[in-house]
Tab-separated table of C-alpha atoms in Angstrom:
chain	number	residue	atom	x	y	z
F	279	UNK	CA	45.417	-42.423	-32.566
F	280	UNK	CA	47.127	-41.074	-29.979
F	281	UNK	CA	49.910	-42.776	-28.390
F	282	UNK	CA	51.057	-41.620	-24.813
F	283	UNK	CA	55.047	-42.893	-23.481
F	284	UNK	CA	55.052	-44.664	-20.124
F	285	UNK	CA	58.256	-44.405	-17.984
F	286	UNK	CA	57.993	-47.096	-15.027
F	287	UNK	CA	59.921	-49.106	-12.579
F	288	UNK	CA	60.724	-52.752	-14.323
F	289	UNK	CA	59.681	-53.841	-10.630
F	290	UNK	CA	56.672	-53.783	-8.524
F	291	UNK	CA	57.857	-51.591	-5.478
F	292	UNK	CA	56.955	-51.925	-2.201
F	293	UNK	CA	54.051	-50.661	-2.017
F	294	UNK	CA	50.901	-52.360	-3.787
F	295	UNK	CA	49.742	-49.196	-4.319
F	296	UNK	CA	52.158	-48.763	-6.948
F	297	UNK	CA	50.905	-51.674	-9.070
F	298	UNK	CA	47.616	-50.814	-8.467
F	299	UNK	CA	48.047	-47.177	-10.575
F	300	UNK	CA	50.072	-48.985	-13.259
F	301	UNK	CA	46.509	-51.581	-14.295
F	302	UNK	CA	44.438	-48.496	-13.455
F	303	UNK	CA	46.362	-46.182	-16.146
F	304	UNK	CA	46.846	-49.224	-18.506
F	305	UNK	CA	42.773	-49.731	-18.065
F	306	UNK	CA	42.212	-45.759	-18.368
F	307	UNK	CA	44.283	-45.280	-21.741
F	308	UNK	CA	42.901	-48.534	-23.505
F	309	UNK	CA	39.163	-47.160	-22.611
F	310	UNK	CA	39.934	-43.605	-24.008
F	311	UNK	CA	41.953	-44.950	-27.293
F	312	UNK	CA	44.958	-43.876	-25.924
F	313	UNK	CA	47.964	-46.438	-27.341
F	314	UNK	CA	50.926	-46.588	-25.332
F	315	UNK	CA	54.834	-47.371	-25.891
F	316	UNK	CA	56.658	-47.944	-23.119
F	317	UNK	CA	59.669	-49.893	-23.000
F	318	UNK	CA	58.544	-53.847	-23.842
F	319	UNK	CA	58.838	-55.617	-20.324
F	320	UNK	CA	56.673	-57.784	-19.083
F	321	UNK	CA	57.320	-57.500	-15.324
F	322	UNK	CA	56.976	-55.064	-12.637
F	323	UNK	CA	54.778	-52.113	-13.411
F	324	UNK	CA	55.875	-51.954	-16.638
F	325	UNK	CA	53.955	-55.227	-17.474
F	326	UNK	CA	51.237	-54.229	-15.174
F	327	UNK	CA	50.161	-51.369	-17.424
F	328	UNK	CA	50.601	-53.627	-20.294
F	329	UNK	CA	48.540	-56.204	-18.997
F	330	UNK	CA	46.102	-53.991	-18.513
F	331	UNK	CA	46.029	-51.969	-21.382
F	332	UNK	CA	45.587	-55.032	-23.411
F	333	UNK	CA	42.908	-56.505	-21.310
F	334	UNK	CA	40.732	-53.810	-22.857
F	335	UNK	CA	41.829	-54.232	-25.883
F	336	UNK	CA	44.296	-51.421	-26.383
F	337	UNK	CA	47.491	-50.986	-28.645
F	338	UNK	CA	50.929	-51.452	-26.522
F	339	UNK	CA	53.967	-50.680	-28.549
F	340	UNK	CA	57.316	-52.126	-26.835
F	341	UNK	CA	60.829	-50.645	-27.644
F	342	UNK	CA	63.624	-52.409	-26.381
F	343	UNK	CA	67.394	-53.403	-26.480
F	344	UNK	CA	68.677	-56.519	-27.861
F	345	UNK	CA	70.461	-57.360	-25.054
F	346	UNK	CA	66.791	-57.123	-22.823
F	347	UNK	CA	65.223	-59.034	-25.408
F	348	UNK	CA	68.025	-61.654	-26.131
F	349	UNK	CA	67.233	-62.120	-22.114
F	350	UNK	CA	63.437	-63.075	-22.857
F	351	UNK	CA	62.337	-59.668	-20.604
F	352	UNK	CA	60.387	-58.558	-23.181
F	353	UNK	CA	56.214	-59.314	-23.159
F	354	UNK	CA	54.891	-61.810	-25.261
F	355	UNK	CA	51.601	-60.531	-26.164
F	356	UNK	CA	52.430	-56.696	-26.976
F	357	UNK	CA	50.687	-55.304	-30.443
F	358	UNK	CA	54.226	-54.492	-31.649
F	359	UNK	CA	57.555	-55.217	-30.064
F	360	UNK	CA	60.479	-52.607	-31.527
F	361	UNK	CA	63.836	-54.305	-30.936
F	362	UNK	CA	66.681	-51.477	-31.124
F	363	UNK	CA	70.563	-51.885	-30.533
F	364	UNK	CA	71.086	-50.020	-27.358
F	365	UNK	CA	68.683	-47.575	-24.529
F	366	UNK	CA	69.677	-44.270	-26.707
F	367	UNK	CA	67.722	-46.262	-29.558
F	368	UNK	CA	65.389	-46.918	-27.393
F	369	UNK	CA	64.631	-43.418	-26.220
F	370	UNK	CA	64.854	-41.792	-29.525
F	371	UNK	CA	62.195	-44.601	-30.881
F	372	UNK	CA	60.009	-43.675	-28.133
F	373	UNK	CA	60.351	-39.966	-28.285
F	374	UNK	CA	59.488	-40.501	-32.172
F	375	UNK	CA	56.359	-42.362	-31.693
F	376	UNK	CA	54.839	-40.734	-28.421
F	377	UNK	CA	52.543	-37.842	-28.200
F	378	UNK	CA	53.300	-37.272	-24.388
F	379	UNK	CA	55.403	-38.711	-21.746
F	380	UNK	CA	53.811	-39.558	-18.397
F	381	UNK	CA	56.248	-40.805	-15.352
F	382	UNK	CA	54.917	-43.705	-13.051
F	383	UNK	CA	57.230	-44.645	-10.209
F	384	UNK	CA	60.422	-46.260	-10.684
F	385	UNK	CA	64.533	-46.164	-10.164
F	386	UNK	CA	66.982	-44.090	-11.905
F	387	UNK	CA	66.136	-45.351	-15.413
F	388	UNK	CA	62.608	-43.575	-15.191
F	389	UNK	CA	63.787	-40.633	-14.083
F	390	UNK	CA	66.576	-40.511	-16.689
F	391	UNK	CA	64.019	-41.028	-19.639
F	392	UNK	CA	61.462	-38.343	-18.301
F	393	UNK	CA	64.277	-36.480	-17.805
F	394	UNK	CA	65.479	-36.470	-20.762
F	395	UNK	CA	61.822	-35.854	-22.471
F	396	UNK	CA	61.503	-32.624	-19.983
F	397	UNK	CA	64.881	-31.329	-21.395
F	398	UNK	CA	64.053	-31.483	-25.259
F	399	UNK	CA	60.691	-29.805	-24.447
F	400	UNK	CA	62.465	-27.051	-22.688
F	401	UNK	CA	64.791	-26.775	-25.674
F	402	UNK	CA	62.234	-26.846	-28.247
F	403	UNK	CA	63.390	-30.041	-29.525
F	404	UNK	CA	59.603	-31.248	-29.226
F	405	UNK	CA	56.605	-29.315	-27.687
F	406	UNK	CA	54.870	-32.972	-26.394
F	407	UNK	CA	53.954	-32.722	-22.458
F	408	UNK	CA	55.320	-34.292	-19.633
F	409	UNK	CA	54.127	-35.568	-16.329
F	410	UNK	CA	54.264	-37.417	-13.017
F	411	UNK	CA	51.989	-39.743	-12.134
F	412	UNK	CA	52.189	-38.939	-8.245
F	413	UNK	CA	51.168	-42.337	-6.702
F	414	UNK	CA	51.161	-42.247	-2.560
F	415	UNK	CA	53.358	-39.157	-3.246
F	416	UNK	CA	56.396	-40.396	-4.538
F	417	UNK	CA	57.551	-37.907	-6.492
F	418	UNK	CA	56.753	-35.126	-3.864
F	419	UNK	CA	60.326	-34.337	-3.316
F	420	UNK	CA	60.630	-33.927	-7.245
F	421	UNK	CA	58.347	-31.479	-7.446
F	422	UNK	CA	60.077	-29.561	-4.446
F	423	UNK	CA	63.224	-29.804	-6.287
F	424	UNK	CA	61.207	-28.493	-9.757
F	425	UNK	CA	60.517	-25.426	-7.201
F	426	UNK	CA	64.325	-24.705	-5.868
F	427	UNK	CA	65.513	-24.868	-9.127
F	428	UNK	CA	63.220	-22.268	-9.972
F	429	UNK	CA	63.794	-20.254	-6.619
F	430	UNK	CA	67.667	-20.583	-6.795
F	431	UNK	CA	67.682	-19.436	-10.381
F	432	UNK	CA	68.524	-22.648	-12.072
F	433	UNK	CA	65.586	-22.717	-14.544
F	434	UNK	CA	62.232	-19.708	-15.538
F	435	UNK	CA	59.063	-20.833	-14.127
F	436	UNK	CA	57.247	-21.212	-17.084
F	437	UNK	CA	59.429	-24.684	-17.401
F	438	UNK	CA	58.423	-26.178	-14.032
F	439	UNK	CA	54.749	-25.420	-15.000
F	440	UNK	CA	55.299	-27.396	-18.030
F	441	UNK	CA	55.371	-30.637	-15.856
F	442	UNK	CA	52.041	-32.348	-14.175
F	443	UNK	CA	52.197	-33.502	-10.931
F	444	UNK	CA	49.115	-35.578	-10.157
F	445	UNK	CA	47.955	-38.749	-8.622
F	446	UNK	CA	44.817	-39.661	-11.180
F	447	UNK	CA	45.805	-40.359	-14.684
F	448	UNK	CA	42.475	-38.513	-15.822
F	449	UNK	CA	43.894	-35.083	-14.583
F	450	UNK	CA	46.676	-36.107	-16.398
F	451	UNK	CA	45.116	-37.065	-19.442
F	452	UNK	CA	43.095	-33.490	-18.858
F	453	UNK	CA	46.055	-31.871	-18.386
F	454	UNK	CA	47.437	-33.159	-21.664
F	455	UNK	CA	44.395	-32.263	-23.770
F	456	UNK	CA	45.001	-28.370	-23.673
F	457	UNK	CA	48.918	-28.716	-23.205
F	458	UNK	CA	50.635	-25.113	-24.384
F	459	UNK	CA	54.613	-25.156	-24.581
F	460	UNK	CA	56.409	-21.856	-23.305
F	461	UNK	CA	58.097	-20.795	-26.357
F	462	UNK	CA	61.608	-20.514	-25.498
F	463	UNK	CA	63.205	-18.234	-27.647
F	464	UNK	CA	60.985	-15.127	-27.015
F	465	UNK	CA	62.332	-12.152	-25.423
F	466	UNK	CA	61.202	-12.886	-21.906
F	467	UNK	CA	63.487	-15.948	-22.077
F	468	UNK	CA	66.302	-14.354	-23.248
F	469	UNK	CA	66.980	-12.218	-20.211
F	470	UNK	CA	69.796	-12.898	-18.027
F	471	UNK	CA	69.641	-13.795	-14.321
């Protein structure tokens, strides 16, 4: 089965459109057999897609601190709840059980676990895909940064084109199906400047 790793915001967000895309992906995964792990809350949109996912009837992994789960933040009703000793635990857990990595909104914490996903792919550490789940376009100024980096020289342009930017989880999930990592120690990559 494949499992797919949520990043999202431990809160709702302003926007109900927000918590709207977290049921609708939880909904989408559980109905194509998709499992998720994503990190064990039970609020915000992080228990949103969990909710949802196991609505349907899908398989929600948790991973999550001691301290989190000492503080009763983690859901109840998840299919398996993964208690680790600290976050870099809890991201190495994650990156070990995930075939994917898809990025919902959400504060620094989200973007430092995508982040971190993105970087290992680049390296070669993993060749699982990565994306942005673009609801009412907030990560449009993301994906402009993706571009100056590559424009300023900061990173090749096969690595921005490794990330998905899209606002339907099916794209995503379409996206993900034919996935290719660059390979990044071929000759093209080994040019300077």
């Amino acid at each position: 089965m494949m499992v797919m790793g949520i990043f999202c915001g431990s809160s709702a967000g302003s926007d109900t459109a927000f918590i709207d895309a977290a049921r609708v992906t939880g909904k989408a995964l559980a109905q194509a057999g998709i499992a998720i792990v994503y990190g064990g809350g039970r609020v915000g949109l992080m228990g949103a897609v969990a909710d949802a996912a196991l609505a349907q009837g899908g398989k929600v992994i948790g991973v999550m601190p001691r301290l989190l789960a000492d503080q009763e933040l983690s859901h109840p009703g998840l299919t398996t709840l993964h208690v680790v000793e600290n976050m870099h635990e809890r991201k190495a857990k994650m990156a070990q059980i995930a075939d994917g990595f898809i990025a919902m909104p959400g504060g620094p914490g989200t973007l430092e676990e995508i982040f971190e996903q993105w970087t290992w792919a680049q390296l070669g550490i993993h060749d699982k895909p990565c994306a942005f789940l673009n609801v009412n376009g907030y990560f449009d100024p993301l994906k402009t940064m993706n571009e100056t980096m590559v424009c300023q020289g900061f990173m090749k342009q096969p690595y921005a084109d490794m990330l998905t930017f899209s606002d339907s989880i099916e794209d995503i999930l379409r996206v993900f199906a034919t996935y290719t990592p660059p390979h990044k120690w071929t000759p093209a990559f080994r040019q300077v400047g």
